[in-house]
Short mmCIF file of the C-alpha atoms (twelve columns), coordinates in Angstrom:
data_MODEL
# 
_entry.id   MODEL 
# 
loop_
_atom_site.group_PDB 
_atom_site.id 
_atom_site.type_symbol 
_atom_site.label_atom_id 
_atom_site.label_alt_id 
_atom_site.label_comp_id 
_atom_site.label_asym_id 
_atom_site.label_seq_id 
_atom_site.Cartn_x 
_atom_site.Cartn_y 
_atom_site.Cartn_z 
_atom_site.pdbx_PDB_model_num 
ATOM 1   C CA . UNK A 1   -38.848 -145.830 -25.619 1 
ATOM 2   C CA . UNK A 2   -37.514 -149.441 -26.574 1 
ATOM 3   C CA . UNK A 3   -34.798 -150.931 -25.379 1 
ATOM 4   C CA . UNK A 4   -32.057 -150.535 -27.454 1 
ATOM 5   C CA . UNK A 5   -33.041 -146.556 -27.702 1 
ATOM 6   C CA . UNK A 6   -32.007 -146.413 -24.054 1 
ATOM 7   C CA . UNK A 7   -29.478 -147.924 -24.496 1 
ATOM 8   C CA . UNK A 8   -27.830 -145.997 -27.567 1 
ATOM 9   C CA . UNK A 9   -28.577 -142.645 -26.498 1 
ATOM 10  C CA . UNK A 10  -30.064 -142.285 -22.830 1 
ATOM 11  C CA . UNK A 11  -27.480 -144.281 -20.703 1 
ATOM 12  C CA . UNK A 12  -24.833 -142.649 -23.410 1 
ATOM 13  C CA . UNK A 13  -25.986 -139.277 -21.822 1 
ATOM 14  C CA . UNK A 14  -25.826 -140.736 -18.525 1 
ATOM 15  C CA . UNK A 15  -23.851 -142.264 -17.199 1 
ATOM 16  C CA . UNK A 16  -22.210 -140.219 -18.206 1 
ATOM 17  C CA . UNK A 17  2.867   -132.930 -38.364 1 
ATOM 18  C CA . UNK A 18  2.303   -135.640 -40.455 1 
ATOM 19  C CA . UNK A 19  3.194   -136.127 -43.626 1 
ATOM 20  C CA . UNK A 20  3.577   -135.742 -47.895 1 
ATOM 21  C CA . UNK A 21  3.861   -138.510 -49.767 1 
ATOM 22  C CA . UNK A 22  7.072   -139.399 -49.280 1 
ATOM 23  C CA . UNK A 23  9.047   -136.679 -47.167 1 
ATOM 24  C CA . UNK A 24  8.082   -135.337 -43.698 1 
ATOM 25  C CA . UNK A 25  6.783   -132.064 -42.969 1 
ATOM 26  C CA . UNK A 26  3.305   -131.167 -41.280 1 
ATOM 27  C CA . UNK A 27  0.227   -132.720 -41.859 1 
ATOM 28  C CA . UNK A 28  -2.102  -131.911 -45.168 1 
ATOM 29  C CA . UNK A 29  -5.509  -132.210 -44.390 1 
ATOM 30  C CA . UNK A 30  -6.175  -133.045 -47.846 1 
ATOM 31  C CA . UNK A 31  -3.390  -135.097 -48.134 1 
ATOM 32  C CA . UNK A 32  -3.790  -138.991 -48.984 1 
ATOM 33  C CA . UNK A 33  -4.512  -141.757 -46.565 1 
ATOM 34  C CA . UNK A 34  -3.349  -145.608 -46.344 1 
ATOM 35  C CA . UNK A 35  -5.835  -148.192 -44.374 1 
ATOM 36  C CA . UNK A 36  -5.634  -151.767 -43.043 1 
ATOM 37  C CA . UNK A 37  -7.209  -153.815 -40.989 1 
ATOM 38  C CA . UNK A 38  -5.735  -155.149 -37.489 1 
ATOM 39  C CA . UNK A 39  -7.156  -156.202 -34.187 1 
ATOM 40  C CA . UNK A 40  -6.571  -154.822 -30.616 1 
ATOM 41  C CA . UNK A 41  -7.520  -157.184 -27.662 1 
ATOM 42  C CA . UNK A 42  -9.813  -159.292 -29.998 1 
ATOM 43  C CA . UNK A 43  -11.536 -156.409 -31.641 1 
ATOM 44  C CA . UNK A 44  -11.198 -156.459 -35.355 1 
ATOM 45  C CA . UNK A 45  -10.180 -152.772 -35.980 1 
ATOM 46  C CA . UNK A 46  -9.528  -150.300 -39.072 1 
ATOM 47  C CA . UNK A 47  -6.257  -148.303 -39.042 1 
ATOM 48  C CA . UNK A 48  -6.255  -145.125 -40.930 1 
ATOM 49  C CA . UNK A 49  -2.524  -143.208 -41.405 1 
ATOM 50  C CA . UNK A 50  -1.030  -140.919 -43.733 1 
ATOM 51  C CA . UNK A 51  0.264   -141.948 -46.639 1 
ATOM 52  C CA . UNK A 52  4.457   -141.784 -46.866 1 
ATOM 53  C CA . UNK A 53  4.252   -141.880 -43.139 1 
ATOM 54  C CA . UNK A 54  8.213   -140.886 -42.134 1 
ATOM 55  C CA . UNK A 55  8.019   -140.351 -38.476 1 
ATOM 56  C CA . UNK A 56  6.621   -141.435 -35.772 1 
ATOM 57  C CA . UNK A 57  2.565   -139.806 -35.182 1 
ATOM 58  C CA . UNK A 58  0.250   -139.997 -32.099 1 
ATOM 59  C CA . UNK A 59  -2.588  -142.907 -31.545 1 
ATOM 60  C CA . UNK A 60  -6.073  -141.456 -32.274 1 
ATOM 61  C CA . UNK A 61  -8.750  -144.158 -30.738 1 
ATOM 62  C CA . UNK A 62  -12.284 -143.762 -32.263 1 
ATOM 63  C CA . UNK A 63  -14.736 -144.780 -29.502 1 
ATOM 64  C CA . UNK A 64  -18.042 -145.350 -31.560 1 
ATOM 65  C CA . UNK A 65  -21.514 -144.754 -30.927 1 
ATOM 66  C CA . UNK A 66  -24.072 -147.500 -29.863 1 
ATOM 67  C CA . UNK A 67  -24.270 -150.184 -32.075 1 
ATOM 68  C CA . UNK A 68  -22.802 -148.089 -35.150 1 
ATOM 69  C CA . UNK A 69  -19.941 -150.513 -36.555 1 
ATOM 70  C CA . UNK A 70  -16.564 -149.013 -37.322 1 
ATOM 71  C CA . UNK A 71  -17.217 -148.779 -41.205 1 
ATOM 72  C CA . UNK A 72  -19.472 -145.576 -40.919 1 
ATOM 73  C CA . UNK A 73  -16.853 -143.554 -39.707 1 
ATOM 74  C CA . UNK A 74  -14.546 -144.170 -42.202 1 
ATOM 75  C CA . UNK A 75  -14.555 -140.671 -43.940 1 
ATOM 76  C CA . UNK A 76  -14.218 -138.926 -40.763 1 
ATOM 77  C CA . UNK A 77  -11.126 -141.436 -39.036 1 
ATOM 78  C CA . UNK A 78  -9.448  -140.329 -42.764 1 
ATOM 79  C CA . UNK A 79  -10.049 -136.792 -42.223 1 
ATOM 80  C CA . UNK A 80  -8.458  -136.931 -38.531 1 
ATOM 81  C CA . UNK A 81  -5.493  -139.399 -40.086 1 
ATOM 82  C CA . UNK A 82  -4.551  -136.686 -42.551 1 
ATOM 83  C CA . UNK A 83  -3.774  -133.836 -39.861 1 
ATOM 84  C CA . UNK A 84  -1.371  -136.368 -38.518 1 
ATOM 85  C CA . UNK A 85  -2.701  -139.162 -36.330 1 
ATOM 86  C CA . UNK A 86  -2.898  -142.748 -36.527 1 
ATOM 87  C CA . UNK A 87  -6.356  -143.588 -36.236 1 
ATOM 88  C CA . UNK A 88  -7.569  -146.616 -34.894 1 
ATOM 89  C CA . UNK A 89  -11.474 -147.757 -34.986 1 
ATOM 90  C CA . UNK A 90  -12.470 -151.095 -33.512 1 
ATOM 91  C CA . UNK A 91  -15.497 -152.555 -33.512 1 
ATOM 92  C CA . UNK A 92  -15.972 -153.552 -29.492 1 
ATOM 93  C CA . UNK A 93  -19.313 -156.043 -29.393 1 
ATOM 94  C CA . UNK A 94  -20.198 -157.228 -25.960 1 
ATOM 95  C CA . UNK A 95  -23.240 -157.635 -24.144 1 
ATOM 96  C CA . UNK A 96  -25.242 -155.702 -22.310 1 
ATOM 97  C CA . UNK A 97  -28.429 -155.473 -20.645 1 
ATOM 98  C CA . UNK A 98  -29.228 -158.899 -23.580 1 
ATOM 99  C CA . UNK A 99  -28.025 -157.045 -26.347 1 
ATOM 100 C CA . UNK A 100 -25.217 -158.186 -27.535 1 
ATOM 101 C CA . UNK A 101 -23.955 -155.280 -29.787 1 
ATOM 102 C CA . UNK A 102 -21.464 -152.369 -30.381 1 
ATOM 103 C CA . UNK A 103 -21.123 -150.866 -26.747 1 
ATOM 104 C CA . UNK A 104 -17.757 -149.142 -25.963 1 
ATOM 105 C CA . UNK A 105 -16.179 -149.918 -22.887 1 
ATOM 106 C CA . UNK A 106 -13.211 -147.848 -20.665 1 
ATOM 107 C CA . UNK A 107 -10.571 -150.483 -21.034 1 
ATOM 108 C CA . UNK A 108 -10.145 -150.146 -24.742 1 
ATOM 109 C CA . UNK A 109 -7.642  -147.331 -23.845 1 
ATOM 110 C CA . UNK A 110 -5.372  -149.529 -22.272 1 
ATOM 111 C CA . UNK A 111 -6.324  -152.280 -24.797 1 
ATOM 112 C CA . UNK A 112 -5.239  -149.810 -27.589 1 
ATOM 113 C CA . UNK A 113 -1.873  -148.546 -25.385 1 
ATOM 114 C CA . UNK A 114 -1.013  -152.321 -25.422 1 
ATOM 115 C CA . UNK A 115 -2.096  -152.424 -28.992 1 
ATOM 116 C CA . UNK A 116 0.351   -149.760 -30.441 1 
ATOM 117 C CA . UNK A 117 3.279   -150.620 -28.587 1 
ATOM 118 C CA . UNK A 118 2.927   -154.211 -30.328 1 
ATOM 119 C CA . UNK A 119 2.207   -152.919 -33.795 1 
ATOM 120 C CA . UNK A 120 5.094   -150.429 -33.628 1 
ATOM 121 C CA . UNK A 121 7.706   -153.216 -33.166 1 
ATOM 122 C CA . UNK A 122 5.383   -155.957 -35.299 1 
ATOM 123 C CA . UNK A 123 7.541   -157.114 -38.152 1 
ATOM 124 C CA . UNK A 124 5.612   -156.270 -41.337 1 
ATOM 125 C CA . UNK A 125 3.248   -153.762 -39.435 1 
ATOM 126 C CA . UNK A 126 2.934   -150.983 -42.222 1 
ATOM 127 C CA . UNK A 127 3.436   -148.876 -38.704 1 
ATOM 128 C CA . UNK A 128 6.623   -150.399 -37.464 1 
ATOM 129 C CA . UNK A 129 8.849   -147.758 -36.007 1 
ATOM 130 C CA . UNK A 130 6.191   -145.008 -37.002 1 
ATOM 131 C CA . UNK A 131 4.401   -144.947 -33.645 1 
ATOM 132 C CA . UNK A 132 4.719   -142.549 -31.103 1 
ATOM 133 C CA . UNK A 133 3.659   -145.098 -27.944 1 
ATOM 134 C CA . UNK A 134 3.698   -142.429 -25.458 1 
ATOM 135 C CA . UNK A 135 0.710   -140.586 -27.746 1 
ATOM 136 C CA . UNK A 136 -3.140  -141.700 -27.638 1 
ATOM 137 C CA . UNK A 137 -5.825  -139.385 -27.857 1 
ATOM 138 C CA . UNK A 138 -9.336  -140.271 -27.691 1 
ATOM 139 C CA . UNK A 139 -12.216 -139.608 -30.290 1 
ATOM 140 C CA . UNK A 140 -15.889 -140.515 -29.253 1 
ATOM 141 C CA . UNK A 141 -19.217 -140.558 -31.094 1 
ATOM 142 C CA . UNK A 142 -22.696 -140.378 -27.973 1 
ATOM 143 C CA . UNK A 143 -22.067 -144.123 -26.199 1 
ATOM 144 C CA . UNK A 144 -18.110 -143.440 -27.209 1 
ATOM 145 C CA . UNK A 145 -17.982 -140.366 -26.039 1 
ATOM 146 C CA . UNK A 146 -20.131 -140.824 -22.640 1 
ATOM 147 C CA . UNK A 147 -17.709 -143.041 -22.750 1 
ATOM 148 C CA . UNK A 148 -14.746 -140.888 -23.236 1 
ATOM 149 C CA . UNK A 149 -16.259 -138.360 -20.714 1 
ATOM 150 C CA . UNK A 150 -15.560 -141.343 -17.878 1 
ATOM 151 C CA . UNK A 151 -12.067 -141.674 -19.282 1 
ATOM 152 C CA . UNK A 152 -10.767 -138.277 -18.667 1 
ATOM 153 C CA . UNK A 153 -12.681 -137.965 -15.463 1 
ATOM 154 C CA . UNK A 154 -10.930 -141.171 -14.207 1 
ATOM 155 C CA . UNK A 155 -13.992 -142.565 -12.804 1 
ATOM 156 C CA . UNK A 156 -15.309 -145.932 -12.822 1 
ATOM 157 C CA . UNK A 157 -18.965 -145.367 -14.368 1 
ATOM 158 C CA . UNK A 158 -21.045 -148.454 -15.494 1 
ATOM 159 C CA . UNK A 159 -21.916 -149.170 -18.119 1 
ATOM 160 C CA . UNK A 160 -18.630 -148.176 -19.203 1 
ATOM 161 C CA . UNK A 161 -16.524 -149.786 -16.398 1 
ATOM 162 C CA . UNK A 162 -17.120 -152.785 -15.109 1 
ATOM 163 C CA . UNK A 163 -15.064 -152.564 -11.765 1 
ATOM 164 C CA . UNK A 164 -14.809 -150.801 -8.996  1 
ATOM 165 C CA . UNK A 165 -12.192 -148.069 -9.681  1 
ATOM 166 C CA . UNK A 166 -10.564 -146.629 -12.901 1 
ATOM 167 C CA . UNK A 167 -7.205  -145.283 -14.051 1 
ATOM 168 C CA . UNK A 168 -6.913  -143.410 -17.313 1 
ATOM 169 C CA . UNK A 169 -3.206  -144.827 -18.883 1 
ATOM 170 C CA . UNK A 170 -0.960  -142.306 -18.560 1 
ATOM 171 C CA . UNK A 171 -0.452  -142.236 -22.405 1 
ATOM 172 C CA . UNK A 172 -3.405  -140.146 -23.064 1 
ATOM 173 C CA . UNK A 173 -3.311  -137.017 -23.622 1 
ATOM 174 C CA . UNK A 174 -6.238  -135.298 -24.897 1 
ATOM 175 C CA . UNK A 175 -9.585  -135.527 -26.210 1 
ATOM 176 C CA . UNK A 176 -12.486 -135.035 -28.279 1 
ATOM 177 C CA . UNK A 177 -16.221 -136.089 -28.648 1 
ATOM 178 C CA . UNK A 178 -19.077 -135.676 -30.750 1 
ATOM 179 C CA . UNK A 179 -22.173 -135.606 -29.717 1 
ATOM 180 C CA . UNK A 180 -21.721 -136.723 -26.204 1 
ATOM 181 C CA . UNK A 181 -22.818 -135.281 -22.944 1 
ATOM 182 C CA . UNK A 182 -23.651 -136.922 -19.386 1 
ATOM 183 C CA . UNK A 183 -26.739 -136.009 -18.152 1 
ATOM 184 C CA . UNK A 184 -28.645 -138.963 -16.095 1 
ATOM 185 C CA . UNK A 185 -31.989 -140.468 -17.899 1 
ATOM 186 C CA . UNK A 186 -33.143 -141.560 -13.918 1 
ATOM 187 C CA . UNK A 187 -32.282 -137.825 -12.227 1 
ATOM 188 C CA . UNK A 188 -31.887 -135.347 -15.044 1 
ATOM 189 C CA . UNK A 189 -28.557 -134.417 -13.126 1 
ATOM 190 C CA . UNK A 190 -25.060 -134.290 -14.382 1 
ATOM 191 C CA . UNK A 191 -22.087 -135.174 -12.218 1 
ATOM 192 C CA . UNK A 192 -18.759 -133.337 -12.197 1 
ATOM 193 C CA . UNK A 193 -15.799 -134.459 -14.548 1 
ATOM 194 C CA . UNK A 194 -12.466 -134.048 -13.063 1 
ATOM 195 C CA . UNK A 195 -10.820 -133.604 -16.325 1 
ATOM 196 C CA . UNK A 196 -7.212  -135.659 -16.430 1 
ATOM 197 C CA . UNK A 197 -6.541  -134.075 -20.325 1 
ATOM 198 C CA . UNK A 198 -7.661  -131.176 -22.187 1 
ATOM 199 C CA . UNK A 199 -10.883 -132.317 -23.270 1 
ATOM 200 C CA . UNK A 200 -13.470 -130.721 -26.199 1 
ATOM 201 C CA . UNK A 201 -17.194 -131.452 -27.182 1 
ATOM 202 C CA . UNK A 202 -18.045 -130.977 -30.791 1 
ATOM 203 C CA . UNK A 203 -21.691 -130.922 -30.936 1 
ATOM 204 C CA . UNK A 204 -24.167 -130.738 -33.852 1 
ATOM 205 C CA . UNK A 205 -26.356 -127.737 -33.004 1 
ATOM 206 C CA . UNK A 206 -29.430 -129.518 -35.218 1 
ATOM 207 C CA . UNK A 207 -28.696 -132.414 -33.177 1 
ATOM 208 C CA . UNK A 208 -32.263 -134.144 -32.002 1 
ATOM 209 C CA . UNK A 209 -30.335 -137.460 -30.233 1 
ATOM 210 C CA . UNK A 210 -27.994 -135.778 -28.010 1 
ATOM 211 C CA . UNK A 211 -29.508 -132.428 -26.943 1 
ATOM 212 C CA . UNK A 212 -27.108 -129.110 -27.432 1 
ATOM 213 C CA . UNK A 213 -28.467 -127.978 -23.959 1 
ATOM 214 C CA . UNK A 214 -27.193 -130.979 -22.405 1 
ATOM 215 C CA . UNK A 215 -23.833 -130.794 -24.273 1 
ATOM 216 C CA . UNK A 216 -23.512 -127.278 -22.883 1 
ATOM 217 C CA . UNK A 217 -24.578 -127.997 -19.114 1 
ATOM 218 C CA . UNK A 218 -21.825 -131.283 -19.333 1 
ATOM 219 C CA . UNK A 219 -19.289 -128.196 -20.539 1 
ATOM 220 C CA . UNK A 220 -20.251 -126.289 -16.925 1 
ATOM 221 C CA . UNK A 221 -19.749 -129.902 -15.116 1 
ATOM 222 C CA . UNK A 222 -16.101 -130.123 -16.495 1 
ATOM 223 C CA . UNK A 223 -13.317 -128.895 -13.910 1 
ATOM 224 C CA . UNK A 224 -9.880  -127.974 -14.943 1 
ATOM 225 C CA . UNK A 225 -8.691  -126.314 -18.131 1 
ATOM 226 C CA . UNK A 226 -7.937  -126.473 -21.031 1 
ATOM 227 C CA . UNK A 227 -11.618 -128.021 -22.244 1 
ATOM 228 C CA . UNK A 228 -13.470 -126.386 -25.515 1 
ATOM 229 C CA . UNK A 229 -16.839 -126.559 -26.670 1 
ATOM 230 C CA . UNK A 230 -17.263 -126.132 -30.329 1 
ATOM 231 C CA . UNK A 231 -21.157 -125.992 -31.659 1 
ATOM 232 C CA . UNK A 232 -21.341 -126.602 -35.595 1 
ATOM 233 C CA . UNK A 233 -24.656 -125.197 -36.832 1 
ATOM 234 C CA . UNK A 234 -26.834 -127.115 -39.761 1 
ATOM 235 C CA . UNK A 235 -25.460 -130.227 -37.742 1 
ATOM 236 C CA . UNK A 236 -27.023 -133.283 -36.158 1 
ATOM 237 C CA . UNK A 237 -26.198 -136.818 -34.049 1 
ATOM 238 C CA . UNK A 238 -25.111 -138.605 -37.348 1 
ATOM 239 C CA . UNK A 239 -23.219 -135.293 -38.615 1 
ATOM 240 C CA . UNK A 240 -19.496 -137.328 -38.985 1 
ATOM 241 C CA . UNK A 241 -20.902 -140.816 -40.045 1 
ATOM 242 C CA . UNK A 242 -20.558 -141.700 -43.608 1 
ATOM 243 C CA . UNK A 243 -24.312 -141.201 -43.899 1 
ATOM 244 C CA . UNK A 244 -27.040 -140.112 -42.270 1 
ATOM 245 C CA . UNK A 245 -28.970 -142.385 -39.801 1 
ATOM 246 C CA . UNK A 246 -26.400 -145.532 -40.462 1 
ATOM 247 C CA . UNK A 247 -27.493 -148.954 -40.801 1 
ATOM 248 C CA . UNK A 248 -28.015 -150.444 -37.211 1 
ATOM 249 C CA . UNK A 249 -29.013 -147.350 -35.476 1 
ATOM 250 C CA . UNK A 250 -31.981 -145.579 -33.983 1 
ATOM 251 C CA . UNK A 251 -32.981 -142.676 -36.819 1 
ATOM 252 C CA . UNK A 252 -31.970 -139.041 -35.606 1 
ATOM 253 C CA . UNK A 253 -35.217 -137.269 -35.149 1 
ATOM 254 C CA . UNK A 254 -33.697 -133.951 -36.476 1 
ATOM 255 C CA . UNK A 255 -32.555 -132.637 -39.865 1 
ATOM 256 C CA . UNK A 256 -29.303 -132.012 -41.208 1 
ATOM 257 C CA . UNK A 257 -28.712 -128.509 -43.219 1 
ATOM 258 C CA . UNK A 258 -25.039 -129.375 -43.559 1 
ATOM 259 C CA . UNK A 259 -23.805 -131.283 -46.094 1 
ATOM 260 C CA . UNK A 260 -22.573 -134.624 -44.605 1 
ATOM 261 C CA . UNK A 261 -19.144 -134.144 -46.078 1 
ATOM 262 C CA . UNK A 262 -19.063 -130.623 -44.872 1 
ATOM 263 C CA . UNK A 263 -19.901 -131.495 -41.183 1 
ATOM 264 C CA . UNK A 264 -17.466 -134.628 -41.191 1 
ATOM 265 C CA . UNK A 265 -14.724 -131.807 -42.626 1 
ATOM 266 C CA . UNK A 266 -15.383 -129.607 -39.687 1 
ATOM 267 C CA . UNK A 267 -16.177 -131.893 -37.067 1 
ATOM 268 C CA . UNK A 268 -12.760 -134.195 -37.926 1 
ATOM 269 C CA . UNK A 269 -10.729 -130.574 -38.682 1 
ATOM 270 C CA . UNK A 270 -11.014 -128.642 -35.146 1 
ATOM 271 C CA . UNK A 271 -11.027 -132.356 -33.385 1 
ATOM 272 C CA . UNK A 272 -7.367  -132.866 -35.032 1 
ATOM 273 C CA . UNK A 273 -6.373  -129.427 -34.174 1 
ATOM 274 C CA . UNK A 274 -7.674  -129.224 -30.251 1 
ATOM 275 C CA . UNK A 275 -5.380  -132.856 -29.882 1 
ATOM 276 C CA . UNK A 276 -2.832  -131.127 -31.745 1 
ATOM 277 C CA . UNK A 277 -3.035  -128.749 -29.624 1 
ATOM 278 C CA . UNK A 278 -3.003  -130.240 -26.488 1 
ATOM 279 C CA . UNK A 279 0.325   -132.053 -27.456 1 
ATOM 280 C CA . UNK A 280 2.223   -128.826 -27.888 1 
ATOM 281 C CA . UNK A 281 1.745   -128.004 -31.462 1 
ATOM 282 C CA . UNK A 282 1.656   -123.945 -31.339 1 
ATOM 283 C CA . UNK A 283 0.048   -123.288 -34.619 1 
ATOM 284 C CA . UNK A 284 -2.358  -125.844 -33.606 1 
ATOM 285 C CA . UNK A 285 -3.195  -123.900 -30.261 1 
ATOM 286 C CA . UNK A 286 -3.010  -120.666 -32.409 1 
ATOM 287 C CA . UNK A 287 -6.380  -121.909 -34.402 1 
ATOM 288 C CA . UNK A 288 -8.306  -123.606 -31.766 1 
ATOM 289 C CA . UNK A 289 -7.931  -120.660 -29.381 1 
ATOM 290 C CA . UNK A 290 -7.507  -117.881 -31.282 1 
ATOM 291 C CA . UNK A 291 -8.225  -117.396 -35.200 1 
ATOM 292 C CA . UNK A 292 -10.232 -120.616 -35.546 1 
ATOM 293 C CA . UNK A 293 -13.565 -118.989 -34.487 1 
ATOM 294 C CA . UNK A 294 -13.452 -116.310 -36.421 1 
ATOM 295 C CA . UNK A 295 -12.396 -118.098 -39.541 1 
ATOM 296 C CA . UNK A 296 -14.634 -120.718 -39.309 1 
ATOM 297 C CA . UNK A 297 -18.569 -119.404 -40.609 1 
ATOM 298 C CA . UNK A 298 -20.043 -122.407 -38.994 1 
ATOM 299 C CA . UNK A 299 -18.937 -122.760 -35.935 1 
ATOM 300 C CA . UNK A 300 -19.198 -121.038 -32.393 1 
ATOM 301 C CA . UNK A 301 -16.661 -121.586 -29.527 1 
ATOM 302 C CA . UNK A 302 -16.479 -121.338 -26.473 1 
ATOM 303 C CA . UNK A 303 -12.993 -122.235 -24.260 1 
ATOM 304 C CA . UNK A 304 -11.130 -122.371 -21.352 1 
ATOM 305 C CA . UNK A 305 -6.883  -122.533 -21.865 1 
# 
């Protein structure tokens, strides 16, 4: 295995409401979405909101996969955006081990804390005085979410940290990955995650990159409720890119049965609703914990609240 295959996928496993146009009420999921472009700590970065945005809404902050740039998950960032989130993706290059490339990193939580605070009081920000600062949840795709997984455990792992301890900032408050578990390439083990937030896996059950067996033994490694695993069948690794196998990454070895739209729908809809969730909404909690399952023809769940 080369190289940059490692690095994409094996240390990835490793190492590791909103609004109508115009008037406030709850979040549409069909409902339109505004874009721009911005840049948190150097990181050029799209910003996805919903349209006729009259109240303040929570940070979402997309942690990508491996060397996938921030324009393939552009469809799924609007599909989060229109349940009611901000959603911010960055494109974080930096180097490592010589390949100088897309590789999130644990700091870009504070990085994006410091990031909306500015914006929201930014004259001519289109989200000045619309963001909630003491809101950011966290979104992850493999790398991202290995990522993620270090996040909410508050540990310091490398490649994902760089020092020698970690804090999580206290403005998070939930979180979500796809296609993410962290199972060690060297020792086949997986260390405990002291959750810090309710924290859910969404994981492609097609998915040939990021095996559903290792998604599922990470689930058993995570201490502390609430956490959620939800399993979309006819789904795999690339199930909420744009497209399938995106330019600049390794190909996913395993077919996808579900349209790409579909997955992205379903992927982006019970992400939006677990962070909902986790920030009080009740009707939110009501789906993800209760009807959601059972409503939901292809999906399976399994939680702890």
């Amino acid at each position: 295995m080369g190289l940059r295959r490692i690095l994409r996928f094996a240390l990835p496993a490793v190492l590791s409401a909103a609004f109508l146009t115009g008037a406030p009420g709850p979040a549409r999921a069909d409902g339109p979405v505004s874009t721009y472009t911005s840049t948190v700590s150097g990181d050029p970065a799209d910003v996805y909101y919903p349209t006729g945005i009259s109240e303040r809404l929570p940070v979402a902050l997309m942690l990508q996969g491996a060397q996938v740039g921030r324009a393939h998950y552009s469809a799924y960032a609007r599909a989060v955006a229109a349940h009611g989130f901000i959603v911010v993706v960055p494109d974080h290059r930096r180097l490592l081990f010589f390949d100088n490339d897309y590789y999130p990193e644990q700091k870009q939580a504070a990085d994006t804390v410091a990031w909306m605070k500015d914006e929201n009081y930014r004259d001519g920000s289109p989200l000045e005085d619309l963001v909630k600062t003491t809101r950011l949840v966290l979104l992850g795709h493999s790398f991202g979410g290995a990522t993620g997984l270090s996040i909410v455990g508050e540990t310091c792992t490398f490649p994902f940290c760089t020092g020698l301890t970690y804090e999580m900032p206290t403005q998070v408050k939930g979180a979500s990955f796809f296609g993410a578990n962290n199972k060690s390439p060297l020792t086949g083990t997986f260390a405990t995650i002291d959750l810090q937030v309710p924290t859910q896996l969404v994981q492609g059950v097609q998915d040939g990159v990021a095996l559903p067996a290792d998604a599922e033994t990470t689930y058993t490694k995570m201490i502390h409720d609430p956490k959620q695993i939800v399993r979309v069948s006819g789904t795999n690794h690339y199930g909420i890119t744009d497209t399938q196998n995106p330019a600049g990454a390794d190909p996913e070895v395993g077919p996808q049965s579900l349209g790409q739209g579909q997955s992205i729908e379903i992927a982006a809809r019970w992400a939006a609703k677990f962070l909902l969730a986790a920030m009080g909404d009740e009707a939110a909690a009501d789906y993800v914990w209760n009807t959601g399952d059972a409503a939901d023809p292809d999906v399976t769940v399994t939680g702890d609240n």
